[in-house]
């Protein structure tokens, strides 16, 4: 394979992994069938499309993604976003819209992988993702109200769906309500049993199977209970070969971009969570590429946009999968299920799927994590709230863009901040001025700067330096840049201009702890000439050596003022052998030298 392709390394398959991989795949199948049917219903697609999306796409993803444990296929939050695209499909066939959407999503993701853009997913905050998932969970629950009561009515925004459902309650079907509540009760009961016994009995497939058996035994569908075949019959056989209709592509690009972002965020979050537990190396760009190929395959095999499934991936890992082959076997098993179980699945009550979706919606609203986000910071709380409300007030693709935009704003707001602290001598040590009282600032001032010195921080740094230089008693300002990084031309020009202005006022700006990279920027930009080479001191191997040289230079420029730093300068060993424990109580500890 060409090296420029972000593909996982080829490894020899161990024989002892066959049994655990097969067991894991078989177990995941019992969760994948009900989820596939239910998620396709959320997306406004024929239920069989959800099963198609868990076959070839799952196999392709397992072959080409970085993680050996993530199972790709239909997911709840992504299905809701796809449903928005299907609902606004300009009168086109829903399945045709979904196929085209899958192709566009796959192309976006594969391209991101080829361009090695894996790190981009880090710019979307956890608060935004949690806000979207929480909002989507509420929408999923409200979206199943009509199915749970066997009624029909207007759907759309949250309040529209709720209002339509309340108006239709007069024609509610008791059997549908009973099946919905029974499904919820079975799932909750099995979960409680699992928590007590430590077992992993698949609650979803048992609840759905039980509803199916009750329907067949008592022939409830002949009495008005709606089943899957009433929505769209599941045909027996393998997924069909399909060709996306590119005439829909222009109008779907914004939605496809939103789906691509959500899919990558979901997949990467799942992969990272598992890799941290398993100690498996993870390549985000390979994840992007593999997920993109998975979506492209979905477009040609009757599916719709897919992502890494948290529930199925976690189950795959917990039951003992050893390699990526478990995902491949799972896809093959789903193909077998499609070829043999289609006629039987047609009799599954729609109300039982609604019950499962209520459980999914409940699981998506993670109260514990929401409280943690709210306690973490005001910014995270705002990001979560705005994104969640956006899912209810706008279309879901717009909500995604609002969340991503908010993530970038919060990132830039934090990234542009530089920390500037004034250090004052206290005997042989240096302390931050903010921790002391009644400080008598002398003509020589020392500032310690931390952060990224890129163009976004130039204004803030200039303001901080100018405040000190504007004080009439300041003759020399020593700025320590040892813990600052990323100096660019904008910030270098600012330092040069400030140095020239300071010199015109009879004062001096001195830089110490300048890294080789920063020194090169100062030199190439012309700022070094403005500062004066005698006033710029590069980093050295010895502790505090550059700082000591800068303060010595300040003493030369202001002999009467630098005596305050004499004890500190005297404590510095010229051979650089000063012990760590002697600096522990100093602001300039070994980590900040």
Coordinates of C-alpha atoms in Angstrom, one line a residue:
X1 CA 0.0 0.0 0.0
X2 CA 1.3 3.6 -0.7
X3 CA 2.8 5.2 2.4
X4 CA 0.7 8.3 2.0
X5 CA -2.5 6.4 2.7
X6 CA -3.4 6.6 6.4
X7 CA -4.0 2.8 6.8
X8 CA -3.5 0.6 10.0
X9 CA -0.5 -1.7 10.1
X10 CA -1.0 -5.2 8.8
X11 CA -0.7 -7.8 11.6
X12 CA -0.8 -11.5 11.7
X13 CA -4.0 -12.9 13.0
X14 CA -3.5 -15.0 16.2
X15 CA -5.2 -18.4 16.3
X16 CA -6.3 -18.0 19.9
X17 CA -8.3 -14.9 19.0
X18 CA -10.8 -16.8 16.8
X19 CA -13.1 -18.0 19.6
X20 CA -13.3 -14.7 21.6
X21 CA -13.8 -12.6 18.4
X22 CA -16.6 -14.9 17.2
X23 CA -18.3 -14.7 20.6
X24 CA -18.0 -10.9 20.7
X25 CA -19.4 -10.6 17.2
X26 CA -22.4 -12.9 18.0
X27 CA -23.1 -10.9 21.2
X28 CA -23.0 -7.6 19.4
X29 CA -25.4 -8.9 16.8
X30 CA -28.1 -9.2 19.4
X31 CA -27.7 -5.5 20.2
X32 CA -27.2 -4.5 16.5
X33 CA -30.5 -5.9 15.2
X34 CA -32.9 -3.9 17.4
X35 CA -30.7 -0.8 17.2
X36 CA -30.5 -0.9 13.4
X37 CA -34.3 -1.1 13.1
X38 CA -34.9 1.6 15.7
X39 CA -32.2 4.0 14.5
X40 CA -33.4 3.8 10.9
X41 CA -36.9 4.7 12.2
X42 CA -35.4 7.8 13.9
X43 CA -33.8 8.7 10.5
X44 CA -37.2 8.5 8.8
X45 CA -36.0 5.6 6.6
X46 CA -37.3 2.1 6.1
X47 CA -36.1 0.0 9.1
X48 CA -34.1 -2.4 6.8
X49 CA -31.8 0.4 5.9
X50 CA -30.5 0.4 9.5
X51 CA -29.6 -3.3 9.1
X52 CA -27.9 -2.6 5.7
X53 CA -25.8 0.1 7.4
X54 CA -24.5 -2.5 9.9
X55 CA -23.2 -4.9 7.3
X56 CA -20.6 -3.9 4.6
X57 CA -19.9 -0.5 6.3
X58 CA -19.1 -2.3 9.5
X59 CA -16.8 -4.6 7.7
X60 CA -15.0 -1.8 5.9
X61 CA -14.6 0.3 9.0
X62 CA -13.1 -2.7 10.9
X63 CA -10.6 -3.3 8.1
X64 CA -9.4 0.3 7.7
X65 CA -9.8 2.2 10.9
X66 CA -7.1 2.6 13.6
X67 CA -9.0 1.1 16.5
X68 CA -9.4 -2.7 16.7
X69 CA -12.5 -2.5 18.9
X70 CA -14.8 0.2 17.5
X71 CA -17.9 -1.1 15.7
X72 CA -19.3 1.2 13.0
X73 CA -22.9 1.4 12.0
X74 CA -26.1 3.4 12.6
X75 CA -26.1 5.6 15.8
X76 CA -28.8 7.5 17.6
X77 CA -27.6 11.1 17.4
X78 CA -26.4 10.8 13.8
X79 CA -29.6 9.1 12.8
X80 CA -31.5 12.1 14.1
X81 CA -29.4 14.4 12.1
X82 CA -29.9 12.3 9.0
X83 CA -33.6 12.5 9.7
X84 CA -33.4 16.2 9.3
X85 CA -31.8 15.8 5.9
X86 CA -34.5 13.3 4.9
X87 CA -37.3 15.5 6.1
X88 CA -36.0 18.4 3.9
X89 CA -35.1 16.2 0.9
X90 CA -37.0 18.5 -1.5
X91 CA -39.6 15.8 -2.3
X92 CA -37.0 13.2 -3.2
X93 CA -37.1 9.5 -2.1
X94 CA -35.8 9.4 1.5
X95 CA -33.5 6.4 0.8
X96 CA -32.0 8.2 -2.2
X97 CA -31.3 11.3 -0.1
X98 CA -29.7 9.1 2.6
X99 CA -27.4 7.3 0.0
X100 CA -26.2 10.6 -1.4
X101 CA -25.6 12.0 2.1
X102 CA -23.6 8.9 3.0
X103 CA -21.4 9.4 -0.1
X104 CA -20.7 13.0 0.7
X105 CA -20.0 12.3 4.4
X106 CA -17.6 9.6 3.4
X107 CA -15.8 11.8 0.9
X108 CA -15.4 14.6 3.5
X109 CA -14.1 12.2 6.1
X110 CA -11.7 10.3 3.8
X111 CA -10.3 13.6 2.5
X112 CA -9.7 14.8 6.1
X113 CA -7.9 11.5 6.8
X114 CA -5.7 11.9 3.7
X115 CA -4.8 15.4 4.7
X116 CA -3.9 14.2 8.1
X117 CA -6.4 16.5 9.8
X118 CA -7.0 14.1 12.8
X119 CA -6.1 16.7 15.3
X120 CA -9.0 19.0 14.2
X121 CA -11.5 16.9 16.3
X122 CA -9.8 18.2 19.4
X123 CA -11.1 21.7 18.7
X124 CA -14.7 20.6 19.4
X125 CA -15.2 20.7 23.2
X126 CA -16.7 17.9 25.2
X127 CA -19.3 20.4 26.5
X128 CA -20.5 21.0 22.9
X129 CA -20.7 17.3 22.1
X130 CA -22.5 16.6 25.3
X131 CA -24.9 19.5 24.6
X132 CA -25.8 18.1 21.2
X133 CA -26.2 14.5 22.4
X134 CA -28.4 15.7 25.3
X135 CA -30.6 17.8 23.0
X136 CA -30.8 14.9 20.5
X137 CA -31.8 12.5 23.3
X138 CA -34.7 14.7 24.3
X139 CA -35.7 15.0 20.6
X140 CA -35.5 11.2 20.1
X141 CA -37.8 10.7 23.1
X142 CA -40.4 13.3 21.9
X143 CA -40.1 11.9 18.4
X144 CA -41.4 8.5 19.5
X145 CA -44.5 9.8 21.3
X146 CA -46.8 9.1 18.4
X147 CA -45.4 5.6 17.9
X148 CA -45.8 4.8 21.6
X149 CA -49.6 5.6 21.4
X150 CA -50.3 4.4 17.9
X151 CA -51.3 8.0 16.8
X152 CA -50.3 10.3 14.1
X153 CA -49.9 14.1 13.9
X154 CA -47.6 16.9 13.0
X155 CA -43.9 16.5 13.6
X156 CA -41.0 19.0 13.5
X157 CA -39.7 21.2 16.3
X158 CA -39.9 19.8 19.8
X159 CA -43.0 21.9 20.7
X160 CA -44.7 21.1 17.4
X161 CA -44.4 17.4 18.0
X162 CA -45.5 17.7 21.6
X163 CA -48.5 19.8 20.7
X164 CA -49.6 17.4 17.9
X165 CA -49.2 14.4 20.2
X166 CA -51.3 16.0 23.0
X167 CA -54.1 16.8 20.5
X168 CA -54.1 13.1 19.2
X169 CA -54.3 11.5 22.6
X170 CA -58.0 11.0 22.2
X171 CA -57.4 8.4 19.5
X172 CA -54.5 6.6 21.4
X173 CA -54.3 2.8 21.0
X174 CA -54.2 0.9 24.3
X175 CA -52.3 -2.0 22.8
X176 CA -49.5 0.3 21.5
X177 CA -49.2 1.9 24.9
X178 CA -49.1 -1.5 26.6
X179 CA -46.4 -2.8 24.3
X180 CA -44.3 0.4 24.8
X181 CA -44.6 0.3 28.5
X182 CA -44.0 -3.5 28.5
X183 CA -40.8 -3.1 26.5
X184 CA -39.5 -0.4 28.8
X185 CA -40.3 -2.6 31.8
X186 CA -38.5 -5.6 30.4
X187 CA -35.4 -3.6 29.5
X188 CA -35.2 -2.0 33.0
X189 CA -35.9 -5.3 34.7
X190 CA -33.1 -7.1 32.8
X191 CA -30.7 -4.2 33.5
X192 CA -31.4 -4.4 37.2
X193 CA -30.8 -8.1 37.1
X194 CA -27.6 -7.6 35.2
X195 CA -26.3 -5.1 37.8
X196 CA -27.0 -7.5 40.6
X197 CA -25.6 -10.6 39.0
X198 CA -22.8 -9.0 37.0
X199 CA -24.1 -10.7 33.8
X200 CA -24.5 -9.1 30.4
X201 CA -27.9 -10.4 29.2
X202 CA -28.9 -8.4 26.1
X203 CA -32.0 -6.6 27.2
X204 CA -32.8 -4.9 23.9
X205 CA -33.1 -8.1 21.8
X206 CA -35.0 -9.9 24.6
X207 CA -37.5 -7.1 24.9
X208 CA -38.0 -6.8 21.1
X209 CA -38.2 -10.6 20.7
X210 CA -40.8 -10.8 23.5
X211 CA -42.9 -8.2 21.8
X212 CA -42.6 -10.1 18.5
X213 CA -43.6 -13.4 20.1
X214 CA -46.6 -11.9 21.8
X215 CA -47.7 -10.3 18.6
X216 CA -47.5 -13.6 16.7
X217 CA -49.2 -15.6 19.4
X218 CA -52.1 -13.3 19.9
X219 CA -52.2 -11.9 16.4
X220 CA -52.2 -8.3 17.7
X221 CA -51.4 -6.8 14.3
X222 CA -54.8 -8.0 13.0
X223 CA -56.4 -6.0 15.8
X224 CA -54.7 -2.7 14.8
X225 CA -51.2 -2.9 16.3
X226 CA -48.7 -1.4 13.8
X227 CA -45.7 -3.5 12.9
X228 CA -42.6 -2.9 10.8
X229 CA -44.2 -4.2 7.6
X230 CA -46.7 -1.3 7.9
X231 CA -43.8 1.2 7.7
X232 CA -41.7 -0.6 5.0
X233 CA -41.4 -4.4 4.7
X234 CA -38.0 -5.9 5.3
X235 CA -37.1 -8.0 2.2
X236 CA -35.2 -11.2 2.5
X237 CA -31.7 -11.2 1.0
X238 CA -28.5 -9.3 1.0
X239 CA -28.1 -5.5 0.7
X240 CA -28.7 -4.3 -2.8
X241 CA -26.1 -2.5 -4.9
X242 CA -27.1 1.1 -5.0
X243 CA -25.9 4.2 -6.9
X244 CA -26.2 7.6 -5.1
X245 CA -28.1 10.3 -7.1
X246 CA -25.6 13.1 -7.4
X247 CA -28.4 15.6 -8.4
X248 CA -29.2 15.8 -4.7
X249 CA -25.6 16.6 -3.7
X250 CA -25.5 20.4 -3.9
X251 CA -28.4 20.9 -1.5
X252 CA -27.0 18.3 0.9
X253 CA -23.5 19.6 1.3
X254 CA -24.1 21.7 4.5
X255 CA -25.9 18.7 6.1
X256 CA -23.2 16.3 4.9
X257 CA -20.5 18.5 6.5
X258 CA -22.5 18.5 9.8
X259 CA -22.9 14.7 9.6
X260 CA -19.2 14.3 8.9
X261 CA -18.3 16.4 11.9
X262 CA -20.7 14.6 14.3
X263 CA -19.6 11.2 13.0
X264 CA -15.9 11.9 13.4
X265 CA -16.5 13.3 16.9
X266 CA -18.5 10.3 17.9
X267 CA -16.1 7.8 16.4
X268 CA -13.0 9.5 17.8
X269 CA -14.5 9.8 21.3
X270 CA -15.4 6.1 21.3
X271 CA -12.0 5.1 19.9
X272 CA -10.1 7.2 22.4
X273 CA -12.1 5.9 25.4
X274 CA -11.4 2.3 24.5
X275 CA -7.7 2.8 23.5
X276 CA -7.0 4.5 26.8
X277 CA -8.2 1.3 28.6
X278 CA -6.6 -1.2 26.2
X279 CA -3.3 0.7 25.7
X280 CA -3.7 0.5 22.0
X281 CA -2.0 3.2 19.9
X282 CA -4.5 5.4 18.0
X283 CA -4.1 7.4 14.9
X284 CA -6.8 10.0 14.5
X285 CA -6.2 10.5 10.7
X286 CA -6.5 6.7 10.1
X287 CA -9.7 6.8 12.1
X288 CA -11.0 9.5 9.8
X289 CA -10.0 7.7 6.6
X290 CA -11.4 4.3 7.8
X291 CA -14.7 6.0 8.8
X292 CA -14.8 7.8 5.5
X293 CA -14.4 4.5 3.5
X294 CA -17.2 3.0 5.7
X295 CA -19.6 5.8 4.8
X296 CA -18.7 5.5 1.1
X297 CA -19.4 1.8 1.2
X298 CA -22.8 2.6 2.9
X299 CA -23.7 4.7 -0.2
X300 CA -23.2 1.8 -2.5
X301 CA -24.8 -0.9 -0.4
X302 CA -28.2 0.5 0.6
X303 CA -27.1 2.2 3.9
X304 CA -27.0 5.7 5.3
X305 CA -24.4 7.7 7.2
X306 CA -22.7 5.7 10.0
X307 CA -20.4 6.3 12.9
X308 CA -18.6 4.5 15.6
X309 CA -21.2 3.1 18.0
X310 CA -20.5 3.7 21.7
X311 CA -22.9 0.9 22.9
X312 CA -21.8 -1.8 20.4
X313 CA -18.1 -0.9 20.6
X314 CA -18.2 -1.0 24.4
X315 CA -20.0 -4.3 24.4
X316 CA -17.5 -5.7 21.8
X317 CA -14.6 -4.8 24.1
X318 CA -16.3 -6.0 27.3
X319 CA -17.2 -9.5 26.0
X320 CA -13.6 -10.1 25.1
X321 CA -12.9 -9.2 21.4
X322 CA -9.2 -9.6 20.7
X323 CA -8.8 -8.1 17.2
X324 CA -10.6 -6.1 14.5
X325 CA -11.7 -9.4 13.0
X326 CA -14.6 -9.3 15.5
X327 CA -16.1 -6.4 13.7
X328 CA -15.7 -8.1 10.3
X329 CA -17.4 -11.3 11.7
X330 CA -20.2 -9.1 13.1
X331 CA -20.8 -7.6 9.7
X332 CA -20.9 -11.0 8.1
X333 CA -23.4 -12.2 10.7
X334 CA -25.7 -9.3 10.0
X335 CA -25.6 -10.3 6.3
X336 CA -26.7 -13.8 7.4
X337 CA -29.5 -12.3 9.6
X338 CA -30.8 -10.2 6.7
X339 CA -30.9 -13.2 4.4
X340 CA -32.8 -15.4 6.9
X341 CA -34.8 -13.3 9.4
X342 CA -36.4 -10.6 7.2
X343 CA -39.9 -12.1 7.1
X344 CA -39.9 -12.6 10.8
X345 CA -38.7 -9.1 11.7
X346 CA -41.5 -7.7 9.7
X347 CA -43.9 -8.6 12.5
X348 CA -42.0 -6.5 15.1
X349 CA -44.4 -4.0 16.7
X350 CA -43.5 -0.4 16.1
X351 CA -44.4 0.4 19.7
X352 CA -41.7 -1.9 20.9
X353 CA -39.1 0.1 18.9
X354 CA -40.6 3.2 20.5
X355 CA -40.0 1.7 23.9
X356 CA -36.4 1.0 23.0
X357 CA -36.0 4.5 21.8
X358 CA -37.3 5.9 25.1
X359 CA -34.6 3.9 26.8
X360 CA -32.0 5.2 24.3
X361 CA -33.2 8.8 24.9
X362 CA -32.9 8.3 28.7
X363 CA -29.4 7.0 28.3
X364 CA -28.3 9.9 26.2
X365 CA -29.2 12.4 28.9
X366 CA -26.2 11.8 31.2
X367 CA -27.1 13.8 34.3
X368 CA -23.8 13.0 36.0
X369 CA -21.7 14.3 33.2
X370 CA -24.0 17.3 32.8
X371 CA -23.5 18.3 36.4
X372 CA -19.7 17.8 36.0
X373 CA -19.7 20.1 33.0
X374 CA -21.7 22.7 34.9
X375 CA -19.3 22.6 37.8
X376 CA -16.2 22.7 35.6
X377 CA -16.4 26.3 34.3
X378 CA -18.8 28.9 33.2
X379 CA -17.5 28.6 29.6
X380 CA -18.3 24.9 29.5
X381 CA -21.7 25.4 31.0
X382 CA -22.5 28.1 28.4
X383 CA -21.3 25.9 25.6
X384 CA -23.4 23.0 26.8
X385 CA -26.5 25.1 27.2
X386 CA -26.3 27.0 23.9
X387 CA -25.7 23.8 21.9
X388 CA -28.5 21.9 23.7
X389 CA -31.0 24.7 23.1
X390 CA -29.8 25.0 19.5
X391 CA -30.9 21.4 18.9
X392 CA -34.4 22.4 19.9
X393 CA -34.6 25.8 18.3
X394 CA -32.8 25.2 15.0
X395 CA -32.4 22.3 12.5
X396 CA -29.8 19.9 13.8
X397 CA -27.1 20.7 11.2
X398 CA -27.3 24.4 12.3
X399 CA -27.0 23.3 15.9
X400 CA -23.9 21.4 15.0
X401 CA -22.4 24.5 13.4
X402 CA -23.4 26.6 16.3
X403 CA -21.6 24.2 18.6
X404 CA -18.5 23.9 16.5
X405 CA -18.4 27.7 16.1
X406 CA -18.7 28.1 19.9
X407 CA -15.9 25.6 20.4
X408 CA -13.6 27.6 18.2
X409 CA -14.5 30.9 19.9
X410 CA -13.8 29.4 23.3
X411 CA -10.5 27.9 22.0
X412 CA -9.4 31.2 20.6
X413 CA -10.4 33.0 23.7
X414 CA -8.3 30.7 25.8
X415 CA -5.5 30.3 23.4
X416 CA -4.9 34.1 23.1
X417 CA -4.4 34.5 26.8
X418 CA -0.9 34.9 28.0
X419 CA 0.0 34.9 31.6
X420 CA 2.2 37.7 32.8
X421 CA 3.4 37.8 36.4
X422 CA 5.7 40.3 38.0
X423 CA 8.5 38.7 40.0
X424 CA 10.1 40.6 42.9
X425 CA 13.1 39.6 45.0
X426 CA 12.5 38.3 48.5
X427 CA 16.0 37.6 49.8
X428 CA 17.6 35.0 47.6
X429 CA 14.3 34.0 46.1
X430 CA 11.8 35.4 43.6
X431 CA 8.1 35.6 44.5
X432 CA 5.1 36.7 42.4
X433 CA 4.1 40.2 43.3
X434 CA 0.4 39.2 43.5
X435 CA 1.2 37.1 46.6
X436 CA 2.8 39.9 48.5
X437 CA 1.7 43.2 50.1
X438 CA 3.3 46.6 50.4
X439 CA 5.8 46.1 47.5
X440 CA 8.2 49.0 46.9
X441 CA 8.8 48.6 43.1
X442 CA 12.2 49.9 42.1
X443 CA 13.5 51.2 38.7
X444 CA 14.1 47.6 37.6
X445 CA 11.0 45.5 37.0
X446 CA 11.0 41.8 36.1
X447 CA 8.0 40.1 34.3
X448 CA 7.6 36.4 33.7
X449 CA 5.6 35.5 30.6
X450 CA 3.9 32.2 29.9
X451 CA 1.7 31.2 26.9
X452 CA 1.6 31.2 23.1
X453 CA 3.1 34.4 21.6
X454 CA 1.2 34.2 18.4
X455 CA -0.5 37.1 16.7
X456 CA -3.7 36.7 18.8
X457 CA -1.7 37.4 22.0
X458 CA 0.3 40.4 20.7
X459 CA -2.2 43.0 21.9
X460 CA -2.6 41.5 25.3
X461 CA 1.1 41.2 25.8
X462 CA 1.7 44.8 24.7
X463 CA -0.9 46.0 27.1
X464 CA 0.8 44.2 30.0
X465 CA 4.3 45.5 29.2
X466 CA 3.1 49.0 28.5
X467 CA 1.3 49.2 31.9
X468 CA 4.6 48.6 33.7
X469 CA 6.6 50.8 31.3
X470 CA 4.2 53.7 31.8
X471 CA 5.0 54.0 35.5
X472 CA 7.4 56.9 35.9
X473 CA 9.7 55.0 38.3
X474 CA 10.4 52.2 35.8
X475 CA 13.8 52.5 34.1
X476 CA 14.5 49.0 32.9
X477 CA 12.0 46.2 32.2
X478 CA 13.3 42.6 32.1
X479 CA 10.9 40.2 30.4
X480 CA 11.5 36.5 30.9
X481 CA 10.2 34.4 27.9
X482 CA 11.5 31.0 29.0
X483 CA 8.0 29.5 29.3
X484 CA 6.5 31.3 26.3
X485 CA 6.4 29.7 22.9
X486 CA 5.3 30.2 19.3
X487 CA 6.7 33.7 18.8
X488 CA 5.6 34.9 15.4
X489 CA 6.3 38.0 13.2
X490 CA 3.4 40.0 14.6
X491 CA 4.5 39.6 18.3
X492 CA 8.1 40.1 17.3
X493 CA 7.3 43.4 15.5
X494 CA 5.3 44.5 18.6
X495 CA 8.3 43.9 20.8
X496 CA 10.6 45.7 18.5
X497 CA 8.3 48.7 18.2
X498 CA 7.8 48.8 22.0
X499 CA 11.6 48.6 22.5
X500 CA 12.2 51.6 20.1
X501 CA 9.5 53.6 21.9
X502 CA 11.0 52.8 25.3
X503 CA 14.5 53.8 24.2
X504 CA 13.1 57.2 23.0
X505 CA 11.9 57.7 26.5
X506 CA 15.3 56.9 28.0
X507 CA 14.3 53.4 29.2
X508 CA 15.3 49.9 28.2
X509 CA 13.5 46.7 27.4
X510 CA 15.4 43.5 28.0
X511 CA 14.4 40.0 26.9
X512 CA 15.8 36.9 28.7
X513 CA 15.2 33.2 28.2
X514 CA 14.8 33.6 24.4
X515 CA 14.7 30.2 22.7
X516 CA 16.7 29.6 19.5
X517 CA 13.5 29.5 17.4
X518 CA 12.3 32.8 19.0
X519 CA 15.7 34.4 18.5
X520 CA 15.6 33.5 14.8
X521 CA 12.2 35.2 14.4
X522 CA 13.4 38.3 16.2
X523 CA 16.5 38.4 13.9
X524 CA 14.6 37.8 10.6
X525 CA 11.9 40.3 11.5
X526 CA 14.3 43.1 12.3
X527 CA 13.1 43.3 15.9
X528 CA 16.5 42.2 17.2
X529 CA 18.1 45.3 15.8
X530 CA 15.4 47.5 17.5
X531 CA 15.9 45.7 20.8
X532 CA 19.6 45.7 20.6
X533 CA 21.6 42.5 20.7
X534 CA 23.0 43.5 24.1
X535 CA 19.5 43.4 25.5
X536 CA 18.5 39.9 24.3
X537 CA 19.7 36.9 26.2
X538 CA 19.2 33.4 24.8
X539 CA 18.3 30.3 26.9
X540 CA 21.3 28.5 28.4
X541 CA 21.9 25.1 29.9
X542 CA 22.6 26.4 33.4
X543 CA 19.6 27.3 35.6
X544 CA 18.8 31.0 35.7
X545 CA 21.9 31.8 33.7
X546 CA 20.1 33.9 31.1
X547 CA 18.0 35.6 33.8
X548 CA 21.2 36.4 35.8
X549 CA 22.8 37.9 32.7
X550 CA 19.7 40.0 32.0
X551 CA 19.6 41.4 35.6
X552 CA 23.4 42.1 35.4
X553 CA 22.7 44.1 32.3
X554 CA 20.0 45.9 34.1
X555 CA 22.5 46.7 36.9
X556 CA 24.8 48.3 34.3
X557 CA 21.9 50.4 33.0
X558 CA 20.6 51.4 36.4
X559 CA 23.4 50.9 39.0
X560 CA 21.3 52.4 41.8
X561 CA 18.3 50.1 41.3
X562 CA 19.5 46.6 40.7
X563 CA 20.8 46.1 44.2
X564 CA 17.4 44.6 45.1
X565 CA 18.3 41.5 43.1
X566 CA 21.8 41.1 44.5
X567 CA 20.9 38.4 47.0
X568 CA 19.1 36.4 44.2
X569 CA 22.1 36.8 41.9
X570 CA 24.5 35.8 44.6
X571 CA 22.5 32.6 45.2
X572 CA 22.9 31.4 41.6
X573 CA 25.8 29.0 41.2
X574 CA 27.8 30.0 38.1
X575 CA 28.3 26.3 37.4
X576 CA 24.6 25.6 37.3
X577 CA 24.7 23.1 40.2
X578 CA 22.0 24.7 42.3
X579 CA 19.9 22.1 44.0
X580 CA 16.2 21.6 43.1
X581 CA 15.0 21.7 46.7
X582 CA 16.5 25.1 47.3
X583 CA 14.1 26.6 44.7
X584 CA 10.9 24.8 45.7
X585 CA 9.4 27.7 47.5
X586 CA 10.3 30.1 44.8
X587 CA 8.1 31.1 42.0
X588 CA 10.9 30.4 39.5
X589 CA 11.0 26.7 40.4
X590 CA 12.8 24.2 38.1
X591 CA 9.8 23.8 35.9
X592 CA 9.9 27.5 35.0
X593 CA 13.5 28.1 34.4

